[in-house]
PDB file of C-alpha atoms in Angstrom:
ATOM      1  CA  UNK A 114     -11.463  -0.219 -13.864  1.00 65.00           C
ATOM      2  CA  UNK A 115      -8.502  -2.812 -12.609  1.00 72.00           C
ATOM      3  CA  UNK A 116     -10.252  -5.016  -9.948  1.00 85.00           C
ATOM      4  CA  UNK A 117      -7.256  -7.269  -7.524  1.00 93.00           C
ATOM      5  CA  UNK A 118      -8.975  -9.626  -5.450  1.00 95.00           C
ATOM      6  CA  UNK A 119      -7.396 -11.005  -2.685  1.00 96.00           C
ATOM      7  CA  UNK A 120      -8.753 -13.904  -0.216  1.00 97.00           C
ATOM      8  CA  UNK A 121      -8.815 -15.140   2.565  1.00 97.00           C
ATOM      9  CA  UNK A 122      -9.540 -11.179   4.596  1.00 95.00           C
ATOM     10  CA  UNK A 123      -8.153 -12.860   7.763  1.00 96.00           C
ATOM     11  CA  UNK A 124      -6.220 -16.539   8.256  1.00 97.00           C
ATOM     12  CA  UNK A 125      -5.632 -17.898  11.940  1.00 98.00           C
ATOM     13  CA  UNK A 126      -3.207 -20.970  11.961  1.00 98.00           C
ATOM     14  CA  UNK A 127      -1.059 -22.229  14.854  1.00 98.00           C
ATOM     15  CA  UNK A 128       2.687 -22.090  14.663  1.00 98.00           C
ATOM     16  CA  UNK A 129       4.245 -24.349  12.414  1.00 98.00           C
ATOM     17  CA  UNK A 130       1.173 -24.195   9.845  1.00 98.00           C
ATOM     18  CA  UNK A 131       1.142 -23.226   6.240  1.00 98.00           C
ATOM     19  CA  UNK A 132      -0.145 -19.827   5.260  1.00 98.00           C
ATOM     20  CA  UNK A 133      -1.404 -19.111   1.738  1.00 98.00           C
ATOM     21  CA  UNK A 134      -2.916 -15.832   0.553  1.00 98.00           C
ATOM     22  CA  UNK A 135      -4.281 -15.277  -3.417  1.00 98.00           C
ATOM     23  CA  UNK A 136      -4.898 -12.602  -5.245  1.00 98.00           C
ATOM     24  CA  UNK A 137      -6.750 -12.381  -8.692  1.00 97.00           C
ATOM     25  CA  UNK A 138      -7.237  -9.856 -11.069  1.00 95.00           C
ATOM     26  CA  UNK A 139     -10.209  -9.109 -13.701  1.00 90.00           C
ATOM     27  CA  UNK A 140      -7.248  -8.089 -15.853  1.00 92.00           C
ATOM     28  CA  UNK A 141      -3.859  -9.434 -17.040  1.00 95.00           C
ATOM     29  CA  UNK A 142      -1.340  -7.955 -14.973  1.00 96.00           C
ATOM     30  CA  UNK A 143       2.291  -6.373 -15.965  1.00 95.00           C
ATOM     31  CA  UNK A 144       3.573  -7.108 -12.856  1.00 95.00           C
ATOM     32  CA  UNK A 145       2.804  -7.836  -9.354  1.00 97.00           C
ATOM     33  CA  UNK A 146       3.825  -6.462  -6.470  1.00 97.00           C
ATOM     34  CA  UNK A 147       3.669  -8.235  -2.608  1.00 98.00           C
ATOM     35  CA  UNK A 148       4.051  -5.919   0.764  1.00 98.00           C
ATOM     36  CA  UNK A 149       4.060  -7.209   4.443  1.00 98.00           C
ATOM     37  CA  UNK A 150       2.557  -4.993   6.608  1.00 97.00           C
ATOM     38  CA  UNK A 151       2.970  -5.705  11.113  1.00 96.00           C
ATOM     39  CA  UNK A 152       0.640  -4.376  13.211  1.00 94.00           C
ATOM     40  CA  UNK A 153       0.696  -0.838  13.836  1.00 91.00           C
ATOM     41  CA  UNK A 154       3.400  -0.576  10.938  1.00 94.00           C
ATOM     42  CA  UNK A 155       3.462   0.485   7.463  1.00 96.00           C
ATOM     43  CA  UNK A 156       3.843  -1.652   3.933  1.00 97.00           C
ATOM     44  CA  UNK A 157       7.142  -2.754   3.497  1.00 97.00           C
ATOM     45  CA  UNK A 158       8.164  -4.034  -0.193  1.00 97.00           C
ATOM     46  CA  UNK A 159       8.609  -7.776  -0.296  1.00 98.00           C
ATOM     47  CA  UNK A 160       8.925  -9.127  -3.684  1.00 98.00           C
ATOM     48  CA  UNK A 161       8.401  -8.061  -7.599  1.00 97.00           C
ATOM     49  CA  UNK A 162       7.045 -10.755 -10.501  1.00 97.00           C
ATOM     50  CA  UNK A 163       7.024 -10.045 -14.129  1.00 96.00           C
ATOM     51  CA  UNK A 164       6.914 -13.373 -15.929  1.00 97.00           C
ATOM     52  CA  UNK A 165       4.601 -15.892 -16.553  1.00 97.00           C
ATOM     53  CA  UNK A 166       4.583 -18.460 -14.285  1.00 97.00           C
ATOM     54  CA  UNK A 167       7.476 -17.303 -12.507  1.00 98.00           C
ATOM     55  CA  UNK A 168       8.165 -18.687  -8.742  1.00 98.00           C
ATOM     56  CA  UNK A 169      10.478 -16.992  -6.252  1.00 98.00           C
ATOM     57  CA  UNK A 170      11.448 -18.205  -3.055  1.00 98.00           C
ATOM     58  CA  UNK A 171      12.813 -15.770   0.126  1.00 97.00           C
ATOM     59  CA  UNK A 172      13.780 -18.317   3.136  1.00 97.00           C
ATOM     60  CA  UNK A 173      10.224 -19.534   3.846  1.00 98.00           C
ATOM     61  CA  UNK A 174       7.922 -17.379   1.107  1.00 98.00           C
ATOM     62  CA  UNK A 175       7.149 -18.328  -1.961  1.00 98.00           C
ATOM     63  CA  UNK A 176       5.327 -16.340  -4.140  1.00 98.00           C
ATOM     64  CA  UNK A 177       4.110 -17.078  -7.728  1.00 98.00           C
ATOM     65  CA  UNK A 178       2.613 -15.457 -10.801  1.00 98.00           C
ATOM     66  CA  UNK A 179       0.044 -17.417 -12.682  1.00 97.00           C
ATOM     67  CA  UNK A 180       0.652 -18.425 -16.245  1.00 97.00           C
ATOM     68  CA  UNK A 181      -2.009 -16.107 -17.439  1.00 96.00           C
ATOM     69  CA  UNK A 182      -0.392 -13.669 -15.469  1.00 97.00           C
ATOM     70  CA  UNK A 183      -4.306 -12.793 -13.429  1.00 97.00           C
ATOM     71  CA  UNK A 184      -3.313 -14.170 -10.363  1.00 97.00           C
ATOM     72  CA  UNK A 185      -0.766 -14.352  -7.737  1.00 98.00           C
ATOM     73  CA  UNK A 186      -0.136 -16.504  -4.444  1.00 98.00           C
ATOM     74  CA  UNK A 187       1.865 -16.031  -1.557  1.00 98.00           C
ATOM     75  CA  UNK A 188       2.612 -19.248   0.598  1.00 98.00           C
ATOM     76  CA  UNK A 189       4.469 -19.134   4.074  1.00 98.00           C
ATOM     77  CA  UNK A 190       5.788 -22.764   5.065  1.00 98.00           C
ATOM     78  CA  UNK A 191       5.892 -23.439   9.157  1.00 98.00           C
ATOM     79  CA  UNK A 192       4.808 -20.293  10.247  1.00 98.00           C
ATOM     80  CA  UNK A 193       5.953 -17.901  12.527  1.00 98.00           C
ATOM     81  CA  UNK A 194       4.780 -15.824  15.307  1.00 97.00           C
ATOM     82  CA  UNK A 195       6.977 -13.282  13.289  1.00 97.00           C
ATOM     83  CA  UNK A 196       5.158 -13.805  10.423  1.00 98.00           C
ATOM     84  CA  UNK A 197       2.239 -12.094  11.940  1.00 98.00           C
ATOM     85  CA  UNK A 198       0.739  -8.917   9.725  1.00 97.00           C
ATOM     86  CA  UNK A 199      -1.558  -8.244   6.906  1.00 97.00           C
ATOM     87  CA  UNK A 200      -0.292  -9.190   3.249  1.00 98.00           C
ATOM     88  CA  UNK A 201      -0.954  -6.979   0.450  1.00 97.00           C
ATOM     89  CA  UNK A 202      -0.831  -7.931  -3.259  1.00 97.00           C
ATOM     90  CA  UNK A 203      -0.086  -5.119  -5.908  1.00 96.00           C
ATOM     91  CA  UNK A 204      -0.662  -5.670  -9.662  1.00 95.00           C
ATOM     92  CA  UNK A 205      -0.476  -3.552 -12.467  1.00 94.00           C
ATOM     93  CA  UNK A 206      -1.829  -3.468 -15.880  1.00 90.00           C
ATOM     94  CA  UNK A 207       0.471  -2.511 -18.889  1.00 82.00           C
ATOM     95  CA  UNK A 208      -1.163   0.600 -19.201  1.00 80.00           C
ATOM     96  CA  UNK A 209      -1.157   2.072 -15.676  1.00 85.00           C
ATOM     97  CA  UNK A 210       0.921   3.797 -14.552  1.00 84.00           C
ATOM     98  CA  UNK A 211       0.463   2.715 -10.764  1.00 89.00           C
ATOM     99  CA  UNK A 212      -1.121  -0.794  -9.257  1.00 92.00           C
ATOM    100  CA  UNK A 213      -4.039  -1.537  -7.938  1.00 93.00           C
ATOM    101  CA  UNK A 214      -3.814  -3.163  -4.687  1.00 94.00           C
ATOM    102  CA  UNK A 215      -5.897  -5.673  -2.898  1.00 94.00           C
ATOM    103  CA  UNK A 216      -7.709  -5.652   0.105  1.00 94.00           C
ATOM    104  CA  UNK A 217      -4.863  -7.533   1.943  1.00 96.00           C
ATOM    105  CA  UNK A 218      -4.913 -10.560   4.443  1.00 97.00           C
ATOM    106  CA  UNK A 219      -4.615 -11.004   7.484  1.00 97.00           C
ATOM    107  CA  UNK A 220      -2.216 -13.234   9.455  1.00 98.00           C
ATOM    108  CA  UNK A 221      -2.962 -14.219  12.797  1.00 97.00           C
ATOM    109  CA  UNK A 222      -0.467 -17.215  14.255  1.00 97.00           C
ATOM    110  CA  UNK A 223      -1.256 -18.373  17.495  1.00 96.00           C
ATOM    111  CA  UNK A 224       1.810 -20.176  19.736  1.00 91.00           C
TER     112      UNK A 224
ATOM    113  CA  UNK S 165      18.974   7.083   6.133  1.00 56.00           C
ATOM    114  CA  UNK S 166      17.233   7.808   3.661  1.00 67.00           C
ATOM    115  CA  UNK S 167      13.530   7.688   3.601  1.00 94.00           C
ATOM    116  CA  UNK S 168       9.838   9.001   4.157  1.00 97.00           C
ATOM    117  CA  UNK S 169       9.044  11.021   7.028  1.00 97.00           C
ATOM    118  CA  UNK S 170       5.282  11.556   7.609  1.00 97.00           C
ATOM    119  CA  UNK S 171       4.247  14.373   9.931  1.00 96.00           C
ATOM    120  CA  UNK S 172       2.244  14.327  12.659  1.00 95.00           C
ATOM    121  CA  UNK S 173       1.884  10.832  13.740  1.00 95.00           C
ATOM    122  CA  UNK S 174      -1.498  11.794  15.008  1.00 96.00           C
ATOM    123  CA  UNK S 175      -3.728  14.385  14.123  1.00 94.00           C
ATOM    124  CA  UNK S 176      -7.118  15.572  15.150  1.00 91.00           C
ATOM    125  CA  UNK S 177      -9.622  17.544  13.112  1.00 87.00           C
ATOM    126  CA  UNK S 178     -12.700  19.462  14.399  1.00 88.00           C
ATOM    127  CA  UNK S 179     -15.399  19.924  12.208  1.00 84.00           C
ATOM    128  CA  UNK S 180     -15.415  22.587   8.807  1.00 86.00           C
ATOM    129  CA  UNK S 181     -11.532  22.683   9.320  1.00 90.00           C
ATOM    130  CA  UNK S 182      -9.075  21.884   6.952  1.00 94.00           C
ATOM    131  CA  UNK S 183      -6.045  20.083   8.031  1.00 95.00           C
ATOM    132  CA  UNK S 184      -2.917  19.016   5.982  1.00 96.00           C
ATOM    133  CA  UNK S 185      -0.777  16.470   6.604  1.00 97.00           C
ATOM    134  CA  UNK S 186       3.027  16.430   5.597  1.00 98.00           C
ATOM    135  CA  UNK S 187       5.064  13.985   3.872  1.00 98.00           C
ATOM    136  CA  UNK S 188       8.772  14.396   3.461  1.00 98.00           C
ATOM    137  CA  UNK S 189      11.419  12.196   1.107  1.00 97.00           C
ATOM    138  CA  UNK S 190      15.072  12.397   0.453  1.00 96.00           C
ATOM    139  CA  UNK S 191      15.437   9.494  -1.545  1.00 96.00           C
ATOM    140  CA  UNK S 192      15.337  11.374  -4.875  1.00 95.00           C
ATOM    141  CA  UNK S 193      12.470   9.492  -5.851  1.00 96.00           C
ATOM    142  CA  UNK S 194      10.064  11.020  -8.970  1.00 95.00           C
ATOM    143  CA  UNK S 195       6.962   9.841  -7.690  1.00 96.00           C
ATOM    144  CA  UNK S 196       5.298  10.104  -4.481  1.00 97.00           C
ATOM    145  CA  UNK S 197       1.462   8.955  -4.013  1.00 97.00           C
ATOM    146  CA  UNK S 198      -1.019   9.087  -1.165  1.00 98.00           C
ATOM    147  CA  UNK S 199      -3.261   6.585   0.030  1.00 97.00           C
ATOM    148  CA  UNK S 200      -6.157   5.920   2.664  1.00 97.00           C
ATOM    149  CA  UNK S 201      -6.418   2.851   5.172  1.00 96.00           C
ATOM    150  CA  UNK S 202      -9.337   1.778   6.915  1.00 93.00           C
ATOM    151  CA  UNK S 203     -10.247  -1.809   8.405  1.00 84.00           C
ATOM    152  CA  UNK S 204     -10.762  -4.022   5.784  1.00 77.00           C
ATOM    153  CA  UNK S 205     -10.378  -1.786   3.110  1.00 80.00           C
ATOM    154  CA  UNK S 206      -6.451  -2.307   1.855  1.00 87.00           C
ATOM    155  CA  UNK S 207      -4.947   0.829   0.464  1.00 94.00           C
ATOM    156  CA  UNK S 208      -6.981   2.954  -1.075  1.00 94.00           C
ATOM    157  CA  UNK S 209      -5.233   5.610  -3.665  1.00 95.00           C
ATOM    158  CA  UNK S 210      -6.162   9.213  -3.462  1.00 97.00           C
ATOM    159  CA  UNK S 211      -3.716  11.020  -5.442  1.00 97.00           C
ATOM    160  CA  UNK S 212      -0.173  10.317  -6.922  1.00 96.00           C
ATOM    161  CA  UNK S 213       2.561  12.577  -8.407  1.00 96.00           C
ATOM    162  CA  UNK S 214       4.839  11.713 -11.446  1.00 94.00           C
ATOM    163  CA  UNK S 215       7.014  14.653 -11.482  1.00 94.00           C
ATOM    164  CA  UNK S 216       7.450  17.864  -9.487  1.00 95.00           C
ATOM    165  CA  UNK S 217       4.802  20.389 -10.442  1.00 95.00           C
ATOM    166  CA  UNK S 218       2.228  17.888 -11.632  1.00 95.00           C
ATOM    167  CA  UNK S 219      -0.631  15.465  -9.723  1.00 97.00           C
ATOM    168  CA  UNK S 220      -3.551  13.254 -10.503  1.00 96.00           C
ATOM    169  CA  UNK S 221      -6.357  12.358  -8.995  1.00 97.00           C
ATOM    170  CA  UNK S 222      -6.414   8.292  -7.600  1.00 95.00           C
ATOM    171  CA  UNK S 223      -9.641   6.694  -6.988  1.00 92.00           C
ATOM    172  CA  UNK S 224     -11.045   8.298  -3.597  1.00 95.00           C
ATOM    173  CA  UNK S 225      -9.832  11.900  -4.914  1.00 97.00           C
ATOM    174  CA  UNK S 226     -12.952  13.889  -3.598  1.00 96.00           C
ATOM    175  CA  UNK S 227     -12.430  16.461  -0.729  1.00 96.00           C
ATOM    176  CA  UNK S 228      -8.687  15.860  -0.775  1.00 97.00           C
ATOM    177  CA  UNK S 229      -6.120  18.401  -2.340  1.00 97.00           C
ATOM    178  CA  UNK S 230      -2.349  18.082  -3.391  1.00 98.00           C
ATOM    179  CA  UNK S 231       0.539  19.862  -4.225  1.00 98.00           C
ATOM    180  CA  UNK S 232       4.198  19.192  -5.851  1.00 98.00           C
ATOM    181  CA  UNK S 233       6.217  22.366  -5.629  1.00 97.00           C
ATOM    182  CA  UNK S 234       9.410  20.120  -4.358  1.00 97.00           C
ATOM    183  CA  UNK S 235      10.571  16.729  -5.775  1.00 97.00           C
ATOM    184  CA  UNK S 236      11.241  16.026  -2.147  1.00 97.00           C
ATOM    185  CA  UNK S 237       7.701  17.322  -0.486  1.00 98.00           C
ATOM    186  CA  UNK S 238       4.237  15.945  -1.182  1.00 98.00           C
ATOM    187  CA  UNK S 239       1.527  17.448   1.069  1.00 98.00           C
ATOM    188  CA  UNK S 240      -2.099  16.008   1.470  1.00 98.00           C
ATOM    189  CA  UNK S 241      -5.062  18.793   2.654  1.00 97.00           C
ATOM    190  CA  UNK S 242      -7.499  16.943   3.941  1.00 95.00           C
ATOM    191  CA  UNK S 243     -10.617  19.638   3.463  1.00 93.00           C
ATOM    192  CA  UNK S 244     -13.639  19.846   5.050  1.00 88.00           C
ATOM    193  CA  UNK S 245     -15.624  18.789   2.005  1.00 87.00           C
ATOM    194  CA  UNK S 246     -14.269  15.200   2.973  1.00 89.00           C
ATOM    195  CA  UNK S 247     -17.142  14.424   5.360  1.00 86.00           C
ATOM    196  CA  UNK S 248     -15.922  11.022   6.776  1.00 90.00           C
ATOM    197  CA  UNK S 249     -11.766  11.520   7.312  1.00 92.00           C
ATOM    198  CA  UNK S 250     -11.182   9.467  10.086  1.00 94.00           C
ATOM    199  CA  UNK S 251      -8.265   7.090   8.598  1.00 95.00           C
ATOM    200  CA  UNK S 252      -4.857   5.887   8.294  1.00 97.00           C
ATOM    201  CA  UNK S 253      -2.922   7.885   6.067  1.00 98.00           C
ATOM    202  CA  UNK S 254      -0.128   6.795   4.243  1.00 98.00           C
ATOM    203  CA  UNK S 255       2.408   8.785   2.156  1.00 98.00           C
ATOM    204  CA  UNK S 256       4.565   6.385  -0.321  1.00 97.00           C
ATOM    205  CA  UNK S 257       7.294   6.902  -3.324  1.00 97.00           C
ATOM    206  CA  UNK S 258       9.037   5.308  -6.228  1.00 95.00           C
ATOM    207  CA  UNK S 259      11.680   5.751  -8.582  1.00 94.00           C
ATOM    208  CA  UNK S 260       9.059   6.161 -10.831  1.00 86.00           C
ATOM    209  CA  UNK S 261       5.795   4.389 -11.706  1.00 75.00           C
ATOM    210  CA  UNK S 262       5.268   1.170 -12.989  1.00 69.00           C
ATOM    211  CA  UNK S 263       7.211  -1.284 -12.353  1.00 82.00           C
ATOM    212  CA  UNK S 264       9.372   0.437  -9.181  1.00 91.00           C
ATOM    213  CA  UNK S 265       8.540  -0.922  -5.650  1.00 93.00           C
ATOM    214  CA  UNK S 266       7.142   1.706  -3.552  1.00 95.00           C
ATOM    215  CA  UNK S 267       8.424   2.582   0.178  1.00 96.00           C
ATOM    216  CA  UNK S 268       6.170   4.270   2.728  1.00 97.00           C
ATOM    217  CA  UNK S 269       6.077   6.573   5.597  1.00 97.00           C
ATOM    218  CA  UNK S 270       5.000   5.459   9.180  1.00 97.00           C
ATOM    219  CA  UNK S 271       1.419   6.842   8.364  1.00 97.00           C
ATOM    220  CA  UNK S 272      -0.573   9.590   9.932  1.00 97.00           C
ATOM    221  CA  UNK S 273      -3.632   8.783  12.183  1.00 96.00           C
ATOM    222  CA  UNK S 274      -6.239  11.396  11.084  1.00 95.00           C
ATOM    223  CA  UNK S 275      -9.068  11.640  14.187  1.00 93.00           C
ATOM    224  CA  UNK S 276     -12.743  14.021  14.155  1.00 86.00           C
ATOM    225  CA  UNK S 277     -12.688  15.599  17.534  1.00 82.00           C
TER     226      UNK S 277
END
């Protein structure tokens, strides 16, 4: 079945340090989905990419589909103690009807 | 508001019972899904719904049961068949499938007393 890897598990980086999470699939993806999810919280919908090689930017994220469309990264510029959670990737073959998602990482930002 | 309301917030379960956990939407949405967190383990999908009346199993299905008499209701049993339970459970929906983000319920903390 659909494999979506995602590394690192956990990232620790002081404030004001870049933040990148990947994920990879053993598939080529439809789409791909990102969620944030805080501490004691639930997933909460970030962002949607369809095309190949498509970038798109929210304030400090920016996420982007790979060319092959199997693989996805999420990069956070200056972090924030806000930006503190676990990041989930969600990608989804053409023939599914729901995605798969990865194992999620881990933010940790230390003042 | 619209949203997903998740019922209880914490639940405990003693052994051989059943226990079922509720999951509420109003936002007209098709399809509603259930998953399982545990450390380390992302989300984990144990059954989804398309359409009212109709359910498949996700890929942790076993010892879990569903049901989709409502479009707006989407209850999880957790039975006693599931031998290790103790999780974070998470209700979600979508328009549809595909290509529709999903939003999600404030979970349900499922304990073995």
């Amino acid at each position: 079945g659909q494999q979506v890897m995602q590394i690192p598990q956990y990232q620790h980086v002081q404030e004001g340090e870049d933040f990148t999470t990947y994920c990879n699939s053993s598939t080529t993806l439809s789409n791909i989905q990102w969620y944030k999810q805080r501490p004691g919280g639930h997933p909460v919908f970030l962002i949607q990419l369809v095309k190949s090689g498509e970038v798109k930017k929210q304030k400090r994220l920016t996420f982007q589909f790979g060319e092959a469309k199997k693989n996805s990264s999420l990069h956070i510029t200056a972090t924030q103690t806000t930006d503190v959670g676990t990041y989930f990737c969600a990608g989804r073959e053409g023939g599914s009807y729901i995605p798969t998602f990865g194992r999620g990482t881990s933010l940790i930002v230390h003042p | 508001d619209g949203g997903i309301t998740q019922s209880p917030k914490y639940l405990f379960r003693k052994e051989g019972q059943n226990v079922t956990l509720s999951c509420e939407q109003n936002l007209n949405h098709d399809a509603m899904y259930w998953y399982r967190q545990d450390p380390g383990q992302g989300l984990r999908l144990i059954y989804y719904s398309q359409i009212v009346n109709d359910f498949q199993k996700g890929d942790i299905a076993e010892g879990y049961s569903v049901s989709r008499e409502k479009k707006e209701s989407f209850p999880l049993t957790v039975t006693s068949a599931q031998k290790n339970p103790t999780a974070f459970y998470l209700c979600a929906s979508s328009i549809s499938g595909g290509n529709q983000p999903q939003h999600f319920g404030d979970g349900t903390r499922l304990s073995i007393l």
